[in-house]
Amino acid sequence: MTPDTESILQQDAQLTRILWTDNAGLTRAKAVTRPSLPGALLRGVGMSMGQQALPMMVDSVVPESGLSAAGEVRLVPDMSSYVALPYAPGSAAMISDMRTLDGQPWAHCPRDFLRRQVAAAAQLGFTVMASFENEFYLFKDGEPLDSSPYGGLDGFSLSHAFALEVLAVLDAQHLTPEMYYPESGPGQQEISIVAAEGLAAADRQVLFKMAVTGVARRHGLRASFAAKPVKDGAGSGCHIHLSLWRKGENAFYDPQGELGLSITARQAIAGVLAHLPGLCALSVPSVNSYRRLLPGWWAGGYACWGLDNREASVRVASGHLLDGAGGNSTNFELKTCDASANPYLALGGLIACVLDGIERELDPGAPLDVPPGSLTDAERTELGIQRLPETLPEALAALETDQVLQAALGLDLARSFTAVRRAEATYFAAQDEETELNMHRFAY
């Protein structure tokens, strides 16, 4: 049942965090006390417009964003997102929308950007279902928690108490975890949660990261969602699984189609591939992201697609092809995404690409059944497989020339986002490798 004002005011939280996620992909909060909560529910809390122009390395407004210390918006909590925080007793949280003083959506609000893309899908008769599949590292005393390999039993043992608590917290917050296991990197973990409708899927990503980092702290650990927190370790992705539904049925499924995919699914995949260079700026948006986005690291460094091809940027999951599975599980996974992304921008951008592919009836070509890096340059050229941006500035340049993504973002949000991420690229270009790794490790 969706909480209302009365039920929220009856809770015993002494502090309620009002959350937002900025253009640097950092989730921030202002906490209101219990006596102040009624006013916050009614009118929101104030935030300087300049807060959406802060890069990840320093709280200093980027002038090129078009924003400054002058001007204020309201962070209006969405009561449907209310959750208690078991890892912070006495605290709760709600995710907010950024509104102008007259109550209108602010042009720089990432959450409203996603809301608009979900609405655009609805105009075409589609409901968006999505989930974020996170990999992350655990550190103890500054070092990775373990040296366990993928699925290694030692990794289970050393993270056992943490895992049980974080899974219980996720259940308590109705995020419904599905699977947990140690990943390939030292101290690396993976937890997947069930899919939800568009806006709620991104909200869940925010709450998921908060839960993992909060529970880790209670166990004397630190969690890192950075794309590449350990120089020689595996990168951490935040893969987006997506499907479109129409009239209660999965519009991506066709038992007669190749790989069990409908024409709609193929067009959606083609739209992603067509816009992926620009989408990278939203889905792999940190300088550190490009340490992960390399061939051979299962990160999706080439714009191609395939059935269970984990080197392709778009992987079609094969679960729907199993005996008796039916079509409800049909989805594709965008591997070219990590948790330095603002989830509202990454998912909203992905939806915009998908809808463009459907509206223009694009075709993705044949699925690739080998790692794209194993092909020669000539073979990739013949198949139309392009290497994705290798640096953040390349991705930002691609975003600036992508008319579909620019129109979806709008002039204001496109400007402030690009300015923030370009400022980060400029800053880290003058830093050494160790500084970059250290500053990203626990920022995300």
Short mmCIF file of N, CA, C and O in Angstrom, two decimals, residues 286-400:
data_model
loop_
_atom_site.label_atom_id
_atom_site.label_comp_id
_atom_site.label_asym_id
_atom_site.label_seq_id
_atom_site.Cartn_x
_atom_site.Cartn_y
_atom_site.Cartn_z
N SER A 286 31.65 8.43 -15.93
CA SER A 286 32.79 8.92 -15.15
C SER A 286 34.09 8.67 -15.90
O SER A 286 34.15 7.80 -16.78
N VAL A 287 35.11 9.42 -15.55
CA VAL A 287 36.44 9.16 -16.12
C VAL A 287 36.85 7.73 -15.85
O VAL A 287 37.39 7.03 -16.72
N ASN A 288 36.57 7.26 -14.64
CA ASN A 288 36.92 5.91 -14.22
C ASN A 288 36.20 4.83 -15.02
O ASN A 288 36.69 3.71 -15.15
N SER A 289 35.04 5.16 -15.59
CA SER A 289 34.26 4.19 -16.37
C SER A 289 35.06 3.58 -17.50
O SER A 289 34.86 2.41 -17.86
N TYR A 290 35.95 4.36 -18.08
CA TYR A 290 36.63 3.93 -19.30
C TYR A 290 37.83 3.04 -19.01
O TYR A 290 38.42 2.49 -19.94
N ARG A 291 38.15 2.85 -17.73
CA ARG A 291 39.09 1.80 -17.35
C ARG A 291 38.42 0.43 -17.44
O ARG A 291 39.08 -0.59 -17.63
N ARG A 292 37.11 0.40 -17.26
CA ARG A 292 36.34 -0.84 -17.36
C ARG A 292 35.95 -1.16 -18.80
O ARG A 292 35.92 -2.33 -19.18
N LEU A 293 35.65 -0.13 -19.59
CA LEU A 293 35.03 -0.33 -20.90
C LEU A 293 36.08 -0.75 -21.94
O LEU A 293 36.38 -0.02 -22.89
N LEU A 294 36.64 -1.94 -21.72
CA LEU A 294 37.69 -2.45 -22.58
C LEU A 294 37.31 -3.82 -23.12
O LEU A 294 36.67 -4.62 -22.41
N PRO A 295 37.68 -4.14 -24.35
CA PRO A 295 37.43 -5.49 -24.87
C PRO A 295 38.07 -6.54 -23.98
O PRO A 295 39.17 -6.35 -23.45
N GLY A 296 37.37 -7.65 -23.80
CA GLY A 296 37.88 -8.74 -22.99
C GLY A 296 37.48 -8.70 -21.54
O GLY A 296 37.74 -9.64 -20.79
N TRP A 297 36.79 -7.62 -21.11
CA TRP A 297 36.42 -7.48 -19.71
C TRP A 297 34.91 -7.61 -19.49
O TRP A 297 34.38 -7.23 -18.46
N TRP A 298 34.19 -8.14 -20.48
CA TRP A 298 32.74 -8.37 -20.37
C TRP A 298 31.99 -7.08 -20.05
O TRP A 298 31.02 -7.08 -19.30
N ALA A 299 32.44 -6.00 -20.63
CA ALA A 299 31.88 -4.68 -20.30
C ALA A 299 31.09 -4.06 -21.44
O ALA A 299 30.49 -3.00 -21.26
N GLY A 300 31.09 -4.69 -22.62
CA GLY A 300 30.32 -4.13 -23.73
C GLY A 300 31.02 -2.99 -24.42
O GLY A 300 30.43 -1.92 -24.62
N GLY A 301 32.27 -3.19 -24.81
CA GLY A 301 33.05 -2.12 -25.42
C GLY A 301 32.77 -1.89 -26.90
O GLY A 301 33.25 -0.91 -27.47
N TYR A 302 32.00 -2.79 -27.52
CA TYR A 302 31.63 -2.63 -28.92
C TYR A 302 30.11 -2.56 -29.06
O TYR A 302 29.38 -3.24 -28.32
N ALA A 303 29.65 -1.79 -30.01
CA ALA A 303 28.21 -1.66 -30.26
C ALA A 303 27.75 -2.85 -31.10
O ALA A 303 27.84 -2.85 -32.33
N CYS A 304 27.27 -3.89 -30.42
CA CYS A 304 26.77 -5.08 -31.09
C CYS A 304 25.84 -5.80 -30.12
O CYS A 304 25.74 -5.43 -28.95
N TRP A 305 25.16 -6.84 -30.63
CA TRP A 305 24.23 -7.55 -29.77
C TRP A 305 24.31 -9.05 -30.04
O TRP A 305 24.82 -9.48 -31.07
N GLY A 306 23.85 -9.86 -29.07
CA GLY A 306 23.86 -11.29 -29.26
C GLY A 306 23.20 -12.00 -28.10
O GLY A 306 22.98 -11.43 -27.03
N LEU A 307 22.86 -13.26 -28.33
CA LEU A 307 22.24 -14.09 -27.31
C LEU A 307 23.31 -14.51 -26.31
O LEU A 307 24.27 -15.20 -26.67
N ASP A 308 23.15 -14.10 -25.07
CA ASP A 308 24.09 -14.45 -24.00
C ASP A 308 25.53 -14.15 -24.37
O ASP A 308 26.46 -14.85 -23.93
N ASN A 309 25.74 -13.14 -25.19
CA ASN A 309 27.09 -12.72 -25.56
C ASN A 309 27.51 -11.63 -24.58
O ASN A 309 27.11 -10.47 -24.70
N ARG A 310 28.30 -11.97 -23.59
CA ARG A 310 28.64 -11.04 -22.52
C ARG A 310 29.75 -10.06 -22.89
O ARG A 310 30.14 -9.24 -22.07
N GLU A 311 30.26 -10.17 -24.11
CA GLU A 311 31.18 -9.15 -24.61
C GLU A 311 30.45 -8.13 -25.47
O GLU A 311 31.01 -7.09 -25.81
N ALA A 312 29.21 -8.41 -25.82
CA ALA A 312 28.41 -7.47 -26.60
C ALA A 312 27.84 -6.40 -25.67
O ALA A 312 27.59 -6.65 -24.49
N SER A 313 27.62 -5.22 -26.20
CA SER A 313 27.03 -4.16 -25.39
C SER A 313 25.58 -4.45 -25.04
O SER A 313 25.10 -4.05 -23.97
N VAL A 314 24.88 -5.16 -25.93
CA VAL A 314 23.50 -5.53 -25.68
C VAL A 314 23.41 -7.05 -25.69
O VAL A 314 23.63 -7.69 -26.72
N ARG A 315 23.12 -7.61 -24.55
CA ARG A 315 22.99 -9.07 -24.41
C ARG A 315 21.52 -9.43 -24.28
O ARG A 315 20.82 -8.90 -23.41
N VAL A 316 21.05 -10.31 -25.13
CA VAL A 316 19.71 -10.88 -24.98
C VAL A 316 19.82 -12.05 -24.01
O VAL A 316 20.57 -12.99 -24.26
N ALA A 317 19.11 -11.96 -22.90
CA ALA A 317 19.14 -13.03 -21.90
C ALA A 317 18.32 -14.22 -22.42
O ALA A 317 17.26 -14.05 -23.01
N SER A 318 18.81 -15.43 -22.17
CA SER A 318 18.22 -16.62 -22.78
C SER A 318 17.16 -17.30 -21.94
O SER A 318 16.62 -18.33 -22.34
N GLY A 319 16.83 -16.74 -20.78
CA GLY A 319 15.90 -17.43 -19.87
C GLY A 319 14.57 -17.79 -20.50
O GLY A 319 13.99 -18.83 -20.19
N HIS A 320 14.09 -16.93 -21.42
CA HIS A 320 12.78 -17.18 -22.02
C HIS A 320 12.80 -18.36 -22.99
O HIS A 320 11.74 -18.83 -23.42
N LEU A 321 13.99 -18.86 -23.33
CA LEU A 321 14.09 -19.98 -24.26
C LEU A 321 14.10 -21.33 -23.55
O LEU A 321 14.07 -22.37 -24.21
N LEU A 322 14.16 -21.32 -22.23
CA LEU A 322 14.17 -22.57 -21.48
C LEU A 322 12.79 -23.22 -21.52
O LEU A 322 11.76 -22.55 -21.66
N ASP A 323 12.76 -24.54 -21.41
CA ASP A 323 11.49 -25.27 -21.44
C ASP A 323 10.54 -24.75 -20.38
O ASP A 323 10.89 -24.65 -19.19
N GLY A 324 9.35 -24.39 -20.82
CA GLY A 324 8.31 -23.95 -19.90
C GLY A 324 8.44 -22.54 -19.40
O GLY A 324 7.63 -22.10 -18.58
N ALA A 325 9.45 -21.81 -19.86
CA ALA A 325 9.67 -20.46 -19.33
C ALA A 325 8.63 -19.46 -19.81
O ALA A 325 8.26 -18.54 -19.10
N GLY A 326 8.14 -19.63 -21.04
CA GLY A 326 7.22 -18.65 -21.59
C GLY A 326 7.94 -17.36 -21.92
O GLY A 326 9.16 -17.29 -21.88
N GLY A 327 7.17 -16.31 -22.21
CA GLY A 327 7.78 -15.08 -22.67
C GLY A 327 7.93 -13.99 -21.65
O GLY A 327 8.49 -12.92 -21.96
N ASN A 328 7.45 -14.20 -20.42
CA ASN A 328 7.47 -13.11 -19.46
C ASN A 328 8.87 -12.63 -19.10
O ASN A 328 9.07 -11.47 -18.73
N SER A 329 9.86 -13.52 -19.20
CA SER A 329 11.21 -13.14 -18.82
C SER A 329 12.02 -12.54 -19.97
O SER A 329 13.20 -12.21 -19.79
N THR A 330 11.44 -12.39 -21.15
CA THR A 330 12.18 -11.87 -22.29
C THR A 330 12.64 -10.44 -22.04
O THR A 330 11.82 -9.56 -21.74
N ASN A 331 13.93 -10.21 -22.13
CA ASN A 331 14.47 -8.87 -21.92
C ASN A 331 15.84 -8.81 -22.56
O ASN A 331 16.42 -9.83 -22.94
N PHE A 332 16.35 -7.59 -22.70
CA PHE A 332 17.76 -7.45 -23.05
C PHE A 332 18.47 -6.69 -21.96
O PHE A 332 17.86 -5.97 -21.16
N GLU A 333 19.77 -6.86 -21.95
CA GLU A 333 20.62 -6.28 -20.90
C GLU A 333 21.61 -5.31 -21.56
O GLU A 333 22.33 -5.70 -22.47
N LEU A 334 21.61 -4.08 -21.10
CA LEU A 334 22.64 -3.13 -21.52
C LEU A 334 23.84 -3.30 -20.60
O LEU A 334 23.80 -2.94 -19.42
N LYS A 335 24.92 -3.88 -21.12
CA LYS A 335 26.11 -4.10 -20.31
C LYS A 335 26.96 -2.83 -20.19
O LYS A 335 27.77 -2.70 -19.27
N THR A 336 26.77 -1.90 -21.12
CA THR A 336 27.56 -0.68 -21.15
C THR A 336 26.97 0.33 -20.17
O THR A 336 26.46 1.39 -20.56
N CYS A 337 27.01 -0.02 -18.91
CA CYS A 337 26.48 0.85 -17.86
C CYS A 337 27.19 0.51 -16.56
O CYS A 337 27.51 -0.66 -16.31
N ASP A 338 27.47 1.52 -15.75
CA ASP A 338 28.03 1.28 -14.41
C ASP A 338 27.37 2.22 -13.42
O ASP A 338 26.62 3.11 -13.79
N ALA A 339 27.64 2.00 -12.15
CA ALA A 339 26.92 2.69 -11.09
C ALA A 339 27.42 4.09 -10.80
O ALA A 339 26.95 4.72 -9.85
N SER A 340 28.35 4.61 -11.59
CA SER A 340 28.64 6.05 -11.50
C SER A 340 27.59 6.85 -12.27
O SER A 340 27.59 8.08 -12.23
N ALA A 341 26.69 6.15 -12.95
CA ALA A 341 25.62 6.80 -13.68
C ALA A 341 24.51 7.23 -12.73
O ALA A 341 24.19 6.54 -11.77
N ASN A 342 23.92 8.38 -13.02
CA ASN A 342 22.65 8.74 -12.42
C ASN A 342 21.62 7.79 -13.02
O ASN A 342 21.42 7.79 -14.24
N PRO A 343 20.94 6.95 -12.22
CA PRO A 343 20.06 5.94 -12.81
C PRO A 343 18.89 6.52 -13.59
O PRO A 343 18.41 5.88 -14.54
N TYR A 344 18.45 7.72 -13.23
CA TYR A 344 17.35 8.35 -13.96
C TYR A 344 17.80 8.78 -15.35
O TYR A 344 17.06 8.65 -16.33
N LEU A 345 19.03 9.26 -15.45
CA LEU A 345 19.56 9.66 -16.76
C LEU A 345 19.89 8.44 -17.61
O LEU A 345 19.61 8.42 -18.81
N ALA A 346 20.49 7.41 -17.02
CA ALA A 346 20.87 6.23 -17.78
C ALA A 346 19.64 5.50 -18.31
O ALA A 346 19.58 5.16 -19.51
N LEU A 347 18.66 5.26 -17.46
CA LEU A 347 17.47 4.54 -17.90
C LEU A 347 16.63 5.41 -18.83
O LEU A 347 16.11 4.92 -19.84
N GLY A 348 16.51 6.69 -18.52
CA GLY A 348 15.75 7.58 -19.40
C GLY A 348 16.37 7.67 -20.78
O GLY A 348 15.67 7.64 -21.81
N GLY A 349 17.70 7.77 -20.83
CA GLY A 349 18.38 7.79 -22.12
C GLY A 349 18.19 6.50 -22.88
O GLY A 349 17.99 6.50 -24.10
N LEU A 350 18.25 5.37 -22.17
CA LEU A 350 18.05 4.07 -22.82
C LEU A 350 16.65 3.98 -23.42
O LEU A 350 16.49 3.52 -24.56
N ILE A 351 15.66 4.43 -22.69
CA ILE A 351 14.28 4.39 -23.21
C ILE A 351 14.15 5.26 -24.46
O ILE A 351 13.51 4.86 -25.45
N ALA A 352 14.75 6.44 -24.43
CA ALA A 352 14.69 7.33 -25.60
C ALA A 352 15.27 6.64 -26.83
O ALA A 352 14.72 6.76 -27.95
N CYS A 353 16.37 5.92 -26.66
CA CYS A 353 17.00 5.21 -27.77
C CYS A 353 16.09 4.08 -28.27
O CYS A 353 15.93 3.87 -29.48
N VAL A 354 15.52 3.35 -27.34
CA VAL A 354 14.62 2.24 -27.67
C VAL A 354 13.43 2.74 -28.48
O VAL A 354 13.05 2.16 -29.50
N LEU A 355 12.81 3.82 -28.01
CA LEU A 355 11.62 4.33 -28.69
C LEU A 355 11.96 4.85 -30.08
O LEU A 355 11.17 4.70 -31.02
N ASP A 356 13.13 5.44 -30.24
CA ASP A 356 13.54 5.90 -31.57
C ASP A 356 13.69 4.71 -32.52
O ASP A 356 13.28 4.78 -33.69
N GLY A 357 14.27 3.62 -32.03
CA GLY A 357 14.40 2.44 -32.87
C GLY A 357 13.06 1.88 -33.30
O GLY A 357 12.89 1.44 -34.45
N ILE A 358 12.09 1.89 -32.38
CA ILE A 358 10.76 1.38 -32.70
C ILE A 358 10.05 2.30 -33.68
O ILE A 358 9.45 1.84 -34.67
N GLU A 359 10.12 3.60 -33.43
CA GLU A 359 9.41 4.55 -34.29
C GLU A 359 9.99 4.58 -35.70
O GLU A 359 9.25 4.75 -36.69
N ARG A 360 11.29 4.38 -35.84
CA ARG A 360 11.92 4.38 -37.17
C ARG A 360 12.04 2.99 -37.77
O ARG A 360 12.56 2.83 -38.87
N GLU A 361 11.54 1.98 -37.02
CA GLU A 361 11.54 0.60 -37.49
C GLU A 361 12.95 0.16 -37.93
O GLU A 361 13.15 -0.42 -38.98
N LEU A 362 13.91 0.42 -37.05
CA LEU A 362 15.30 0.05 -37.34
C LEU A 362 15.50 -1.45 -37.19
O LEU A 362 14.72 -2.14 -36.50
N ASP A 363 16.54 -1.96 -37.81
CA ASP A 363 16.88 -3.38 -37.70
C ASP A 363 18.32 -3.51 -37.19
O ASP A 363 19.22 -2.82 -37.68
N PRO A 364 18.54 -4.40 -36.22
CA PRO A 364 19.89 -4.50 -35.63
C PRO A 364 20.84 -5.40 -36.40
O PRO A 364 22.00 -5.52 -36.02
N GLY A 365 20.36 -6.04 -37.46
CA GLY A 365 21.20 -7.01 -38.16
C GLY A 365 21.25 -8.33 -37.41
O GLY A 365 20.50 -8.58 -36.46
N ALA A 366 22.15 -9.18 -37.82
CA ALA A 366 22.25 -10.51 -37.22
C ALA A 366 22.91 -10.44 -35.85
O ALA A 366 23.83 -9.64 -35.64
N PRO A 367 22.47 -11.29 -34.93
CA PRO A 367 23.14 -11.33 -33.62
C PRO A 367 24.54 -11.89 -33.76
O PRO A 367 24.82 -12.71 -34.64
N LEU A 368 25.42 -11.44 -32.89
CA LEU A 368 26.82 -11.87 -32.93
C LEU A 368 27.02 -13.00 -31.92
O LEU A 368 26.64 -12.86 -30.75
N ASP A 369 27.62 -14.10 -32.36
CA ASP A 369 27.79 -15.25 -31.46
C ASP A 369 29.24 -15.48 -31.08
O ASP A 369 29.60 -16.55 -30.58
N VAL A 370 30.10 -14.49 -31.31
CA VAL A 370 31.49 -14.56 -30.86
C VAL A 370 31.83 -13.22 -30.19
O VAL A 370 31.17 -12.21 -30.44
N PRO A 371 32.85 -13.19 -29.35
CA PRO A 371 33.26 -11.91 -28.77
C PRO A 371 33.70 -10.96 -29.88
O PRO A 371 34.50 -11.35 -30.75
N PRO A 372 33.20 -9.72 -29.91
CA PRO A 372 33.57 -8.81 -31.00
C PRO A 372 35.06 -8.52 -31.06
O PRO A 372 35.61 -8.26 -32.13
N GLY A 373 35.74 -8.58 -29.92
CA GLY A 373 37.17 -8.36 -29.91
C GLY A 373 37.98 -9.44 -30.59
O GLY A 373 39.15 -9.23 -30.93
N SER A 374 37.35 -10.59 -30.82
CA SER A 374 38.05 -11.68 -31.49
C SER A 374 38.05 -11.52 -33.01
O SER A 374 38.75 -12.26 -33.71
N LEU A 375 37.27 -10.57 -33.52
CA LEU A 375 37.20 -10.33 -34.96
C LEU A 375 38.30 -9.37 -35.38
O LEU A 375 38.81 -8.59 -34.58
N THR A 376 38.64 -9.41 -36.64
CA THR A 376 39.58 -8.44 -37.18
C THR A 376 38.88 -7.11 -37.40
O THR A 376 37.64 -7.05 -37.44
N ASP A 377 39.65 -6.05 -37.58
CA ASP A 377 39.05 -4.75 -37.87
C ASP A 377 38.19 -4.82 -39.12
O ASP A 377 37.09 -4.24 -39.18
N ALA A 378 38.68 -5.54 -40.14
CA ALA A 378 37.93 -5.66 -41.39
C ALA A 378 36.61 -6.40 -41.17
O ALA A 378 35.57 -6.01 -41.73
N GLU A 379 36.63 -7.44 -40.35
CA GLU A 379 35.40 -8.19 -40.07
C GLU A 379 34.39 -7.34 -39.31
O GLU A 379 33.18 -7.36 -39.60
N ARG A 380 34.87 -6.56 -38.34
CA ARG A 380 33.96 -5.70 -37.61
C ARG A 380 33.38 -4.62 -38.52
O ARG A 380 32.18 -4.30 -38.43
N THR A 381 34.19 -4.07 -39.39
CA THR A 381 33.69 -3.06 -40.33
C THR A 381 32.62 -3.65 -41.23
O THR A 381 31.57 -3.02 -41.47
N GLU A 382 32.87 -4.84 -41.71
CA GLU A 382 31.89 -5.49 -42.60
C GLU A 382 30.57 -5.73 -41.88
O GLU A 382 29.49 -5.62 -42.47
N LEU A 383 30.64 -6.04 -40.58
CA LEU A 383 29.42 -6.31 -39.80
C LEU A 383 28.82 -5.04 -39.21
O LEU A 383 27.77 -5.09 -38.58
N GLY A 384 29.47 -3.90 -39.41
CA GLY A 384 28.96 -2.63 -38.88
C GLY A 384 29.12 -2.50 -37.38
O GLY A 384 28.35 -1.79 -36.72
N ILE A 385 30.13 -3.16 -36.82
CA ILE A 385 30.37 -3.12 -35.37
C ILE A 385 31.40 -2.05 -35.06
O ILE A 385 32.54 -2.13 -35.51
N GLN A 386 31.00 -1.04 -34.31
CA GLN A 386 31.92 0.05 -34.01
C GLN A 386 32.40 -0.01 -32.56
O GLN A 386 31.69 -0.45 -31.66
N ARG A 387 33.64 0.39 -32.36
CA ARG A 387 34.19 0.54 -31.01
C ARG A 387 33.53 1.73 -30.36
O ARG A 387 33.39 2.80 -30.97
N LEU A 388 33.11 1.57 -29.14
CA LEU A 388 32.46 2.65 -28.43
C LEU A 388 33.51 3.65 -27.92
O LEU A 388 34.71 3.36 -27.95
N PRO A 389 33.07 4.84 -27.48
CA PRO A 389 34.05 5.82 -26.99
C PRO A 389 35.01 5.21 -25.98
O PRO A 389 34.62 4.41 -25.13
N GLU A 390 36.27 5.63 -26.08
CA GLU A 390 37.30 5.10 -25.20
C GLU A 390 37.65 6.06 -24.08
O GLU A 390 38.45 5.73 -23.20
N THR A 391 37.07 7.25 -24.10
CA THR A 391 37.27 8.23 -23.04
C THR A 391 35.97 8.97 -22.80
O THR A 391 35.08 8.99 -23.67
N LEU A 392 35.85 9.59 -21.65
CA LEU A 392 34.66 10.38 -21.35
C LEU A 392 34.49 11.55 -22.32
O LEU A 392 33.37 11.79 -22.79
N PRO A 393 35.54 12.33 -22.67
CA PRO A 393 35.34 13.40 -23.65
C PRO A 393 34.78 12.91 -24.98
O PRO A 393 33.95 13.58 -25.61
N GLU A 394 35.20 11.72 -25.44
CA GLU A 394 34.65 11.17 -26.68
C GLU A 394 33.15 10.91 -26.54
O GLU A 394 32.36 11.18 -27.45
N ALA A 395 32.76 10.37 -25.40
CA ALA A 395 31.34 10.08 -25.17
C ALA A 395 30.53 11.37 -25.09
O ALA A 395 29.42 11.46 -25.65
N LEU A 396 31.05 12.39 -24.43
CA LEU A 396 30.34 13.66 -24.33
C LEU A 396 30.19 14.31 -25.70
O LEU A 396 29.14 14.89 -26.02
N ALA A 397 31.22 14.20 -26.53
CA ALA A 397 31.12 14.75 -27.89
C ALA A 397 30.05 14.02 -28.68
O ALA A 397 29.29 14.64 -29.45
N ALA A 398 29.94 12.69 -28.50
CA ALA A 398 28.91 11.93 -29.19
C ALA A 398 27.52 12.32 -28.70
O ALA A 398 26.57 12.41 -29.49
N LEU A 399 27.39 12.55 -27.41
CA LEU A 399 26.10 12.97 -26.85
C LEU A 399 25.68 14.32 -27.43
O LEU A 399 24.50 14.52 -27.77
N GLU A 400 26.62 15.22 -27.56
CA GLU A 400 26.30 16.57 -28.04
C GLU A 400 25.81 16.57 -29.49
O GLU A 400 25.13 17.51 -29.91
#
